Short mmCIF file of C-alpha atoms in Angstrom, two decimals:
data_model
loop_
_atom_site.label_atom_id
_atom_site.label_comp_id
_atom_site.label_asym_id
_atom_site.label_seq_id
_atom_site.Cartn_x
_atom_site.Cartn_y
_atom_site.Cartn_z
CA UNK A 10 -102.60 70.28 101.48
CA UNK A 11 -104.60 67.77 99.47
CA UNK A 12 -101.32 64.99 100.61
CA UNK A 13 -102.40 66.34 103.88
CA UNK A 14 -98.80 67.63 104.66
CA UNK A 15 -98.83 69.36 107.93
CA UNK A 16 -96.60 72.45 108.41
CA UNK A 17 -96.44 72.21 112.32
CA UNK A 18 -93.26 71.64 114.02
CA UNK A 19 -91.08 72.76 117.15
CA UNK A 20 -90.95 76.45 117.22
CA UNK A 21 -87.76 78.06 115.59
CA UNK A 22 -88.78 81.94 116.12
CA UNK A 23 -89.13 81.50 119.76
CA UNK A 24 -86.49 80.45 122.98
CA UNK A 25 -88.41 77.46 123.37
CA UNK A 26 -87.03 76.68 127.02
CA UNK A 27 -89.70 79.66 127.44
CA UNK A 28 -92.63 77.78 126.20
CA UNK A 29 -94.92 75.22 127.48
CA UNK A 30 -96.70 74.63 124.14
CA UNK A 31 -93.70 74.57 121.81
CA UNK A 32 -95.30 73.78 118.21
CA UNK A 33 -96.46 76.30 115.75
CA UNK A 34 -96.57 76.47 111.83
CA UNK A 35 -93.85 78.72 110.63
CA UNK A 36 -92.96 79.65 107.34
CA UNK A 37 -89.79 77.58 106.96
CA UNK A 38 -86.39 77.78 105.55
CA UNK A 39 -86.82 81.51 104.63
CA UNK A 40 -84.82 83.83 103.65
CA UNK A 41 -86.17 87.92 102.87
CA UNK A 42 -83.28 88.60 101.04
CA UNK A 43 -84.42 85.83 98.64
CA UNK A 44 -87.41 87.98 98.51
CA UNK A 45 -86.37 91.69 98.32
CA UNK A 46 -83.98 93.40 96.12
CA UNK A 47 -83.78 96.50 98.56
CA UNK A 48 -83.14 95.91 102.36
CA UNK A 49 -85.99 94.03 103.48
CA UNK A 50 -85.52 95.54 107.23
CA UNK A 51 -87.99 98.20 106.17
CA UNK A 52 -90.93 95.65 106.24
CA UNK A 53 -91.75 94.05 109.22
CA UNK A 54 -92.23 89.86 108.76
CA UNK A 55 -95.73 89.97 108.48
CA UNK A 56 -95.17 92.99 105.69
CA UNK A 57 -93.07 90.74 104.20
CA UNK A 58 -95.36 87.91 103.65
CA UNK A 59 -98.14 90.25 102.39
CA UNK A 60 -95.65 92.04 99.75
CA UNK A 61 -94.32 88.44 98.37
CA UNK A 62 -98.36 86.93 97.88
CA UNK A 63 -99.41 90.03 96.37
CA UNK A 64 -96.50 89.73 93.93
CA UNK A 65 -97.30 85.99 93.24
CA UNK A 66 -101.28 87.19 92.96
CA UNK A 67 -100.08 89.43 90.58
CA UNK A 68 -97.81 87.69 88.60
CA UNK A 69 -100.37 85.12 88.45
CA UNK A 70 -103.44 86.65 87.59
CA UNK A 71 -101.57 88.78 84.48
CA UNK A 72 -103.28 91.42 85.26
CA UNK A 73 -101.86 94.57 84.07
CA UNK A 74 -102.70 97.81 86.34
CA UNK A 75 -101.48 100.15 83.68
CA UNK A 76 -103.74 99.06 81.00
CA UNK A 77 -106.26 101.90 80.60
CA UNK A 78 -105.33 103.42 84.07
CA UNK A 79 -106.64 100.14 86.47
CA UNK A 80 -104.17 101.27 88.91
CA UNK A 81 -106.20 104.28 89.96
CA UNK A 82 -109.49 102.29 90.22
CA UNK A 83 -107.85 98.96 92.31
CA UNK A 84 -108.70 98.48 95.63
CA UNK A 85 -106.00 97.29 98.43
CA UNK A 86 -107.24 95.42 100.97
CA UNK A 87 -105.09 94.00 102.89
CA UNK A 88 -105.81 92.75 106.72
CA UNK A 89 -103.94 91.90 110.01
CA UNK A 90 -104.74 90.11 113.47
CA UNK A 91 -101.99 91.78 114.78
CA UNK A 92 -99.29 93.91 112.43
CA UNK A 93 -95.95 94.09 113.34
CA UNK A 94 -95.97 91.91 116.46
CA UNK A 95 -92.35 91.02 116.39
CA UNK A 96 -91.21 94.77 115.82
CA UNK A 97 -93.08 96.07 119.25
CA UNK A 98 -91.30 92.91 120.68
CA UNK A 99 -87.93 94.11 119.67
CA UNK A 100 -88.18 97.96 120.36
CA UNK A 101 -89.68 96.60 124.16
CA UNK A 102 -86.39 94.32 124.49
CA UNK A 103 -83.97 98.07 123.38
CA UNK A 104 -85.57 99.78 126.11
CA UNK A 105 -86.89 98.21 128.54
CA UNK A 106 -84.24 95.04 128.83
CA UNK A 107 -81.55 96.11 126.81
CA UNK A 108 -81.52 99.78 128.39
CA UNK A 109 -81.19 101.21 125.39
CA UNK A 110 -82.29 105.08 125.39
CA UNK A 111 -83.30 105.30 121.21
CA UNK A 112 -86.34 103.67 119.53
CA UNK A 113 -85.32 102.67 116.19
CA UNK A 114 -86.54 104.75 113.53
CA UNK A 115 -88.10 102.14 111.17
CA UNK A 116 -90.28 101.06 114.29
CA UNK A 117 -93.31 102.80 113.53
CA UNK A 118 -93.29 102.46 109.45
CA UNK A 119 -92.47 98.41 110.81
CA UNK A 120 -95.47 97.79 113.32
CA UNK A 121 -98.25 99.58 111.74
CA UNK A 122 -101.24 97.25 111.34
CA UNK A 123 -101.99 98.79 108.19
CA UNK A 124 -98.29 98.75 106.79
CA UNK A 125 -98.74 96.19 104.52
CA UNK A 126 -101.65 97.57 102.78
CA UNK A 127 -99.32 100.67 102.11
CA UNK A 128 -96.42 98.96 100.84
CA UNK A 129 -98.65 97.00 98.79
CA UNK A 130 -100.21 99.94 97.45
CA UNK A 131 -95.97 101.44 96.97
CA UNK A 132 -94.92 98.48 95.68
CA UNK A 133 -97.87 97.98 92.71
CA UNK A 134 -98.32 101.46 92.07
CA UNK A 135 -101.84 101.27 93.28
CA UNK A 136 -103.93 104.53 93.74
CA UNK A 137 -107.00 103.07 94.41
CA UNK A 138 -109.11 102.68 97.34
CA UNK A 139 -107.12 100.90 100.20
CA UNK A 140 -106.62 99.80 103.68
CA UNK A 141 -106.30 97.20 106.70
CA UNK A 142 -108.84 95.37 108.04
CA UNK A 143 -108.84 94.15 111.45
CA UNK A 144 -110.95 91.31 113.10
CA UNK A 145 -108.98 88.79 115.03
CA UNK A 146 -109.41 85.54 113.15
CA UNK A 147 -112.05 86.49 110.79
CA UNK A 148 -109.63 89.44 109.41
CA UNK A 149 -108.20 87.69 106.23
CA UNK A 150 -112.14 86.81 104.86
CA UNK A 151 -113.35 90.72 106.34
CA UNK A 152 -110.83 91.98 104.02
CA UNK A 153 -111.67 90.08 101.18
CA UNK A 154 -115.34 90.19 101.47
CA UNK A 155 -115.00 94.12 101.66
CA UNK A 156 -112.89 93.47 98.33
CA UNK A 157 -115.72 92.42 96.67
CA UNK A 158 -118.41 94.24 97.79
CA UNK A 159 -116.23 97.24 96.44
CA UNK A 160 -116.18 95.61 92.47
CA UNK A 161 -119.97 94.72 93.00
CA UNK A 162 -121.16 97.76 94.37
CA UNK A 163 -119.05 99.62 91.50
CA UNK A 164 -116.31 101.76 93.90
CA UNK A 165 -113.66 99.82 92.38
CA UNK A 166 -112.76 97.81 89.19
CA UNK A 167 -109.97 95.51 90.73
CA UNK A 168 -108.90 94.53 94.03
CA UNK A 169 -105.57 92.88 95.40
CA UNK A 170 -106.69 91.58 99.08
CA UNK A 171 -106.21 88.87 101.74
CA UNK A 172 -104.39 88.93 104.80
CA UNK A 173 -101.17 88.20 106.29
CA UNK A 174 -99.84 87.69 110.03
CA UNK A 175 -96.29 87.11 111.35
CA UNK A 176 -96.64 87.22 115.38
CA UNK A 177 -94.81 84.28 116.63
CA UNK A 178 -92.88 85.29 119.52
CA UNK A 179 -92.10 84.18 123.05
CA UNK A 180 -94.43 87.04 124.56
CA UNK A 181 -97.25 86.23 122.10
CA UNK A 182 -97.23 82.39 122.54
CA UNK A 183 -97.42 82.70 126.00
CA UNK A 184 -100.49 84.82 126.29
CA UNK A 185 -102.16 82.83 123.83
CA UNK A 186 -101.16 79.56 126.65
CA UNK A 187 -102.70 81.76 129.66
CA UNK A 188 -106.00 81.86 127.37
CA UNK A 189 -105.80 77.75 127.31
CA UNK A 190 -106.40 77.62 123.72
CA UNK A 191 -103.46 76.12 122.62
CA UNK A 192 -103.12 71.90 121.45
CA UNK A 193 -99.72 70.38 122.62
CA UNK A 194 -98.95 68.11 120.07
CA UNK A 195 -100.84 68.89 116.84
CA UNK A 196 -104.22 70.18 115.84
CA UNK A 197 -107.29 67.90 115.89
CA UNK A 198 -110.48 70.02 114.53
CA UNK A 199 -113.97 67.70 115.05
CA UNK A 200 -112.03 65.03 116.38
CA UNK A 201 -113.57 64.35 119.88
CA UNK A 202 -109.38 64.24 121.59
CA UNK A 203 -108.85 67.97 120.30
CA UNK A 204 -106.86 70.09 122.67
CA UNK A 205 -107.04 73.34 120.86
CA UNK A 206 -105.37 75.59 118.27
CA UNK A 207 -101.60 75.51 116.68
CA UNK A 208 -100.84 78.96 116.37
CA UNK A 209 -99.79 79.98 112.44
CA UNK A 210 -97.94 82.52 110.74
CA UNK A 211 -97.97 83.33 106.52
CA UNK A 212 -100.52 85.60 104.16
CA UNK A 213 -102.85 84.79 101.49
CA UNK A 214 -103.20 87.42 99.04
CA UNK A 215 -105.55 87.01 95.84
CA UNK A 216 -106.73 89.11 92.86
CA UNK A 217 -110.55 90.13 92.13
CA UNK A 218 -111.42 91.97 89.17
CA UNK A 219 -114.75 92.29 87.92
CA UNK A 220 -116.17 89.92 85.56
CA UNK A 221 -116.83 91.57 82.44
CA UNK A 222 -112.87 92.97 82.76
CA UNK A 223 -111.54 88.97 83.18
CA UNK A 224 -113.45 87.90 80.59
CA UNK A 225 -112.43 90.76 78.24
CA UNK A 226 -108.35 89.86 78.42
CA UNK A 227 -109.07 86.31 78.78
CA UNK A 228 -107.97 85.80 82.62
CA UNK A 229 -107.67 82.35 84.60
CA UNK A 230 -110.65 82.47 86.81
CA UNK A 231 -110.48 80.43 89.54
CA UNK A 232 -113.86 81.08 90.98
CA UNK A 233 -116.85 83.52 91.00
CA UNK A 234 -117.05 85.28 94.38
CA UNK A 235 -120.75 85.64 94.99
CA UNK A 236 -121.40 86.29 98.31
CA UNK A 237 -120.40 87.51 101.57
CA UNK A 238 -122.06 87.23 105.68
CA UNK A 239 -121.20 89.08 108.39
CA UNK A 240 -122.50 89.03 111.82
CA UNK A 241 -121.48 90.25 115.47
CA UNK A 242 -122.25 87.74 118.18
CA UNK A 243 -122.57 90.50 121.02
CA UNK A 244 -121.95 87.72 123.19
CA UNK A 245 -118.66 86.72 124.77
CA UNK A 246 -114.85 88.26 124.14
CA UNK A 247 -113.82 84.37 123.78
CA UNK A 248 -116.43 81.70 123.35
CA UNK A 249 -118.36 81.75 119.96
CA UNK A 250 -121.98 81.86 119.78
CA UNK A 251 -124.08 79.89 117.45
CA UNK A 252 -126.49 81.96 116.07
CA UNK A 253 -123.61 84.19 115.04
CA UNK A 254 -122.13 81.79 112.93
CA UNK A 255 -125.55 81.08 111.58
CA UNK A 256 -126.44 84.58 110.51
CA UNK A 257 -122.92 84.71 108.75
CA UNK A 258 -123.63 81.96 106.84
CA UNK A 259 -127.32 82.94 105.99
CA UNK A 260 -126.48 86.25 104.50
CA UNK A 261 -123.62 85.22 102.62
CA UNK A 262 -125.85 82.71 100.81
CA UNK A 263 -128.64 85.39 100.86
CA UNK A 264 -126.10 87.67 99.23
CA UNK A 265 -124.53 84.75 96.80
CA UNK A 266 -128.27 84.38 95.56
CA UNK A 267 -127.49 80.57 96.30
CA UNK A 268 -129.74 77.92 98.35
CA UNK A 269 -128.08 75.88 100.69
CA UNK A 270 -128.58 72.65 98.60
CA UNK A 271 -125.82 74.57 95.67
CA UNK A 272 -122.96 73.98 98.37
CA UNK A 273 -121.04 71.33 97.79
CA UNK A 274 -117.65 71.98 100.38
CA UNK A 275 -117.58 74.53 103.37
CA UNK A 276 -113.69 75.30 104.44
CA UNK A 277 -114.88 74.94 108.20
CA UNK A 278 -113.02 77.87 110.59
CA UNK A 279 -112.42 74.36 112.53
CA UNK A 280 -109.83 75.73 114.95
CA UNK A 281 -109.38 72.35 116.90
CA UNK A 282 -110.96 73.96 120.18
CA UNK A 283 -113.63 71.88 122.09
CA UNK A 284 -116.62 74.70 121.68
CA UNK A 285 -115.82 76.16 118.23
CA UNK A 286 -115.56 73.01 116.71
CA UNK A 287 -119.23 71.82 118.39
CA UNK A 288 -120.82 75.41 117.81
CA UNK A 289 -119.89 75.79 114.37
CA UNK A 290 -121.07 72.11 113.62
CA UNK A 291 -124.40 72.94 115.09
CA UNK A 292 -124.85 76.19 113.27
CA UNK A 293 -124.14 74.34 110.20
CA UNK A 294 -126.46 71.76 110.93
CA UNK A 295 -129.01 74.62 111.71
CA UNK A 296 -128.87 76.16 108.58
CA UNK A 297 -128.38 73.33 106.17
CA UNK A 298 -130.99 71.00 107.82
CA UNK A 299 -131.38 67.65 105.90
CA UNK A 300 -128.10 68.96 103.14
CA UNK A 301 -125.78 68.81 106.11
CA UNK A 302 -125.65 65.31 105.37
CA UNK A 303 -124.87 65.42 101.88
CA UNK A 304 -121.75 68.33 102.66
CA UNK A 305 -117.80 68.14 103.09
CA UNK A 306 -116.80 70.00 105.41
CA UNK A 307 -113.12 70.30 106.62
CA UNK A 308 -110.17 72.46 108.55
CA UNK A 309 -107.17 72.83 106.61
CA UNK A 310 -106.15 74.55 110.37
CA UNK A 311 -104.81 71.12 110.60
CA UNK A 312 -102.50 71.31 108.49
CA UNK A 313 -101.55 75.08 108.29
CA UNK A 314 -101.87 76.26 111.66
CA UNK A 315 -103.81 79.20 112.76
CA UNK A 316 -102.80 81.85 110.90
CA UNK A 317 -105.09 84.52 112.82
CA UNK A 318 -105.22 87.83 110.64
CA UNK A 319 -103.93 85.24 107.70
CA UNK A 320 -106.39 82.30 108.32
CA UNK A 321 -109.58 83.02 106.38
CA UNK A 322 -107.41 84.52 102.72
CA UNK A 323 -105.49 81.36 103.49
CA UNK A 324 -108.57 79.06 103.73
CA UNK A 325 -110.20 80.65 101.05
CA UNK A 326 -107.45 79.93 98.41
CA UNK A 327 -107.61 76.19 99.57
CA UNK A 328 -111.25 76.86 98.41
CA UNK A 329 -110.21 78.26 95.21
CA UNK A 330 -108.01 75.50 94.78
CA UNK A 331 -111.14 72.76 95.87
CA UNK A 332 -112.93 74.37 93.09
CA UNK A 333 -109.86 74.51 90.41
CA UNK A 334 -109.01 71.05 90.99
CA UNK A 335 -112.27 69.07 92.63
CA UNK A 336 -110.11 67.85 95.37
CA UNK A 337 -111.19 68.68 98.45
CA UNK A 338 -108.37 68.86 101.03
CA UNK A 339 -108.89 66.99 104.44
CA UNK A 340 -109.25 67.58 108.19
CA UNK A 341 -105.72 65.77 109.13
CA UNK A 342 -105.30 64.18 112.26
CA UNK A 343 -108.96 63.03 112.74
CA UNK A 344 -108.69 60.22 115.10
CA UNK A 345 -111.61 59.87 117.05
CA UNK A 346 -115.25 60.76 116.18
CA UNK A 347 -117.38 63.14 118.74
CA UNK A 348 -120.72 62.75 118.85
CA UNK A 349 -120.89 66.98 119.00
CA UNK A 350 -119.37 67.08 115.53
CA UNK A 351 -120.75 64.71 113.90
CA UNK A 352 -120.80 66.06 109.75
CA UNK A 353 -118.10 64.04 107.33
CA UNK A 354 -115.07 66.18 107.95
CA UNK A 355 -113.27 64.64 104.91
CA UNK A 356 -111.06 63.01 107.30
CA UNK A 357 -107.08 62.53 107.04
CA UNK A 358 -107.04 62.14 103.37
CA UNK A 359 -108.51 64.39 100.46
CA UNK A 360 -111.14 63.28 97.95
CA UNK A 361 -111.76 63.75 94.74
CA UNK A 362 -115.19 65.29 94.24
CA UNK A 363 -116.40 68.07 91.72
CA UNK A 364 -116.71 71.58 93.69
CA UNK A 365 -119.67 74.23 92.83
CA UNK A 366 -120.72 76.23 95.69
CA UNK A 367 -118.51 76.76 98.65
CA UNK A 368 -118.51 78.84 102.12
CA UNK A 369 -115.50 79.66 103.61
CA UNK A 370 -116.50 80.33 107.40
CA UNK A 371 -114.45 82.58 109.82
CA UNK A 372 -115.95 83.12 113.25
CA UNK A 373 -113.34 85.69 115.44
CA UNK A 374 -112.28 85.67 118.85
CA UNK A 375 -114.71 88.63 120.01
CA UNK A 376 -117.73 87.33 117.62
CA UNK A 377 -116.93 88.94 114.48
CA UNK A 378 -118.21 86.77 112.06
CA UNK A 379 -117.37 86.65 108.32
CA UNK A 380 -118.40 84.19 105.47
CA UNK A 381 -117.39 84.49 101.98
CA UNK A 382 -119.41 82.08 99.12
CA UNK A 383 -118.02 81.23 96.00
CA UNK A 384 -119.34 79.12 93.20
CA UNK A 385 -117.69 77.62 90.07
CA UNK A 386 -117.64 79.34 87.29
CA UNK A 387 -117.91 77.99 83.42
CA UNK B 9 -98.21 76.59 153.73
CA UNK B 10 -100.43 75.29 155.20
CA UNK B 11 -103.45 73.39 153.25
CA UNK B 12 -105.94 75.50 155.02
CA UNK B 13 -103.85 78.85 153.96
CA UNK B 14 -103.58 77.30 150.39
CA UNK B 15 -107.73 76.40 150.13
CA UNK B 16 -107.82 80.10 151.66
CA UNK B 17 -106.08 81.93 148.71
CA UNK B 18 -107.89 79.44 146.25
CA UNK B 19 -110.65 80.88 147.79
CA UNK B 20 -109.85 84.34 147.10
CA UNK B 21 -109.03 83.42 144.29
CA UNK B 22 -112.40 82.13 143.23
CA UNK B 23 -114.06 85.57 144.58
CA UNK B 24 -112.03 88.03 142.45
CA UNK B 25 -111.53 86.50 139.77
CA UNK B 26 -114.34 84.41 139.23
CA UNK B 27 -117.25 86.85 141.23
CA UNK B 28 -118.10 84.09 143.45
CA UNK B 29 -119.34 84.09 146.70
CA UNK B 30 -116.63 82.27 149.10
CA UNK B 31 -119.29 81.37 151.54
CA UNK B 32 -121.45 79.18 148.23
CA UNK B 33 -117.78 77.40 148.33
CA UNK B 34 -116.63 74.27 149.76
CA UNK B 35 -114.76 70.94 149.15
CA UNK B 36 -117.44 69.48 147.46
CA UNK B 37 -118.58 72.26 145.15
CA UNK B 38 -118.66 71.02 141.63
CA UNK B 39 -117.27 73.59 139.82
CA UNK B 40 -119.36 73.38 136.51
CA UNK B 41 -122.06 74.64 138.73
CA UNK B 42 -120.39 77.54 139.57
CA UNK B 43 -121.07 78.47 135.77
CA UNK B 44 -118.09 80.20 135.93
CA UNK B 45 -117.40 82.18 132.07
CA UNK B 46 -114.80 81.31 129.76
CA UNK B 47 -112.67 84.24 130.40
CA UNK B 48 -113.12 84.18 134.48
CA UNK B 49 -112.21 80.41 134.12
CA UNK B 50 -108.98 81.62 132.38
CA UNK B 51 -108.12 84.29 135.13
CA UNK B 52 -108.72 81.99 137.99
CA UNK B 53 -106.31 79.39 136.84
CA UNK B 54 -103.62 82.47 136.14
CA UNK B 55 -104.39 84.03 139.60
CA UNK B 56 -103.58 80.16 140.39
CA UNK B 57 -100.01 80.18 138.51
CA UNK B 58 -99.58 83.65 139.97
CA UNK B 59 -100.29 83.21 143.47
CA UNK B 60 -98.19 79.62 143.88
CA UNK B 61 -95.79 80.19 141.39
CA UNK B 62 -96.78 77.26 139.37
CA UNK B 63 -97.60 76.04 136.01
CA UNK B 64 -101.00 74.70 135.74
CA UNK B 65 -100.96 72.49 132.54
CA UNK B 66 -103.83 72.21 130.02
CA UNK B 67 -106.43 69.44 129.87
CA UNK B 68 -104.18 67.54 132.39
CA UNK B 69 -105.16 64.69 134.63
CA UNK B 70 -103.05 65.85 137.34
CA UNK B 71 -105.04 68.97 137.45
CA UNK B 72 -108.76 68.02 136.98
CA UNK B 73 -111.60 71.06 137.14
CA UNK B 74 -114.24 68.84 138.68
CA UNK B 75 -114.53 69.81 142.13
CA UNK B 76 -112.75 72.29 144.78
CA UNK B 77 -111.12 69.42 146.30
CA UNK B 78 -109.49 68.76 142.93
CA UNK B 79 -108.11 72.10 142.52
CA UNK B 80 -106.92 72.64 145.66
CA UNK B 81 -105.22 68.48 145.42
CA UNK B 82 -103.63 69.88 141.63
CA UNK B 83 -102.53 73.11 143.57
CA UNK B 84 -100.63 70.68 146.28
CA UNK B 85 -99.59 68.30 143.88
CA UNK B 86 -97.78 70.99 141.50
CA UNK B 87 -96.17 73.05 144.55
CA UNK B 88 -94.46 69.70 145.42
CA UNK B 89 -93.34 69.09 141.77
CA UNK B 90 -91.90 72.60 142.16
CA UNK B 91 -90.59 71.95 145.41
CA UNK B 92 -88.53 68.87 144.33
CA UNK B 93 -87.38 69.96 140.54
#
């Protein structure tokens, strides 16, 4: 991200000739049996995802679940847009098209929305609290703000959480057309010619422990998470509302114990659409007043797609990454300023800057809102 | 059909999907006025693709939302272009 690769291309997963809008970001040039020593058929794609991040989480953090008996005190949150998507897709296709009079067996263990937290749970040996969270596009930052709210409230020592989605699919990409969300060519967040989303699939999965328990074996922390905002707009099913966005973001700094002039970066839920792009702009304008001037703020959506259930763990490990490395990544394929969104969007190329305090925003289809706030820590 | 049938179904259109009153529409009625919600919006242009067997492309010129003339001259334009492919 910080070369400001994009991952959008023609759709592979999908009879094209089908399509009108025939880009998306697909995890490319895989292979699950790469992945799985067992037959991977049992997990659904988006399962998939979720299984392989938690393993790299894991393997990266060093944790180790069977020291002192962590394993029964982790949490496993793990969240989905949609679940199994592709697996519905297929048993519809036996049926219905291909006449077929038998639903394959593996069809509910493959489409359960909360599948991957289970074989996350299987696959770790994890006895702790655990399950999916569910929030359209705010999902993958609901499941990792719950996370933490379990360490910090004391219900759990550990937590492996983020969110994955794998729903690219000829039936899927065409209702997301008839909602005329979707960008043609590539996706433009804050830049006045945006056309809309690029639809995303892939999982973020990250480990939180509590501090004192890092600390004690040494761990690579990447960041603090301090805070977390939630809000409902009870407005519209589809259009975002400011003041939602603007209570999310208040309470996760009220929560983070951190004034608005300690954030540095926001990792903007920028989907490329005309009114979230504007809306969320204003709300952060509202809330940071004169600092909005003095803030990054930019949509890696540009270059990874929206990932839906996936986007906000996604975002928020660019943010960990912002933080680990001071390079903010940019908003690619910012052409043309608007003068609705008009913050510095850290356009088409990254920057070097050092990171402290950072809100990751996710603002849902449906209003659910969800901000998480980290800070550096030394 | 005709262009009076076609402005006729765009009409109905309009009234179920959107909850407007047909008689507050005509040619000139400026659609933005209508303050028509996101998600009626949405319908009305699938009731559209539904109704003429069409498909009506995304922030396209050839299918501007300004007034009811322009609809019903997108409608026209994109049964021809599915008349001659």
């Amino acid at each position: 991200m910080i070369n400001g690769r994009s991952g959008v291309a023609e759709i592979s997963r999908a009879d094209s000739d089908m399509l009108h809008v025939r880009i998306a970001a697909e995890v490319k040039d895989y292979d699950p049996a790469d992945h799985f020593e067992k037959d991977p058929l049992i997990y659904d794609r988006f399962c998939q995802f979720a299984l392989i991040c938690a393993r790299q989480a894991i393997e990266d953090s060093g944790i180790d679940f069977q020291k002192d008996g962590l394993f029964e005190e982790t949490a496993t949150i793990i969240a989905s847009g949609v679940g199994g998507w592709t697996t519905i897709d297929e048993a519809f296709m036996r049926m219905f098209k291909n006449g077929r009079a038998r639903a394959h067996p593996l069809t509910v263990p493959r489409m359960m929305i909360s599948a991957a937290a289970s074989q996350v749970t299987m696959n770790f040996g994890l006895r702790g609290p655990a399950f999916c969270v569910s929030s359209a596009c705010s999902s993958g930052s609901h499941a990792i703000g719950e996370a933490y709210w379990m360490i910090r409230t004391g219900r759990a020592r550990a937590a492996v959480t983020g969110g994955s989605e794998a729903e690219i699919s000829v039936i899927s990409q065409r209702a997301w057309e008839s909602v005329r969300v979707l960008a043609r060519d590539a996706c433009r967040p804050f830049s006045k010619n945006r056309q809309g989303m690029v639809i995303a699939e892939g999982a973020g999965v990250i480990i939180l422990e509590r501090l004192e328990d890092a600390l004690a074996r040494r761990a690579k922390i990447y960041a603090e998470i301090c805070g977390y905002g939630l809000s409902a707009d009870a407005g519209d099913i589809v259009v975002p509302d400011q003041k939602g966005a603007e209570k999310a973001m208040r309470t996760a700094l009220q929560s983070a114990g951190m004034a608005p002039e300690e954030v540095s970066y926001i990792n903007a839920h920028g989907t490329g659409t005309q009114i979230n792009d504007a809306v969320e702009t204003a709300a952060i304008r509202s809330i940071f007043g004169n600092h909005a001037a003095s803030l990054k703020v930019s949509s890696t959506k540009s270059m990874h797609g929206h990932a839906l259930g996936a986007a906000g763990s996604l975002e928020i490990v660019a943010a960990l990454k912002a933080i680990e490395t001071g390079i903010l990544p940019p908003t690619i394929n910012y052409t043309e300023p608007d003068p609705k969104c008009d913050l510095d969007y850290v356009p088409n190329e990254a920057q070097e800057q050092p990171v402290t305090g950072v809100l990751s925003n996710s603002l849902a289809f449906g209003g659910l809102n969800a901000v998480i706030a980290l800070r550096k820590f030394d | 059909m005709t262009d009076e049938e076609i402005e006729e179904k765009i009409r109905d259109i309009f009234e179920k999907e959107g909850k407007i009153d047909r008689s507050s529409l005509d040619k000139d009625t400026v659609l933005e006025d209508l303050n028509i919600a996101s998600l009626d919006m949405v319908q009305i242009l699938f009731g559209i693709e539904e109704t003429f067997d069409v498909y009506v492309p995304q922030d396209d010129e050839n299918f501007r939302l300004g007034t009811m003339q322009d609809v019903l001259d997108g409608v026209r334009k994109l049964m021809k272009e599915r008349a001659d492919s």
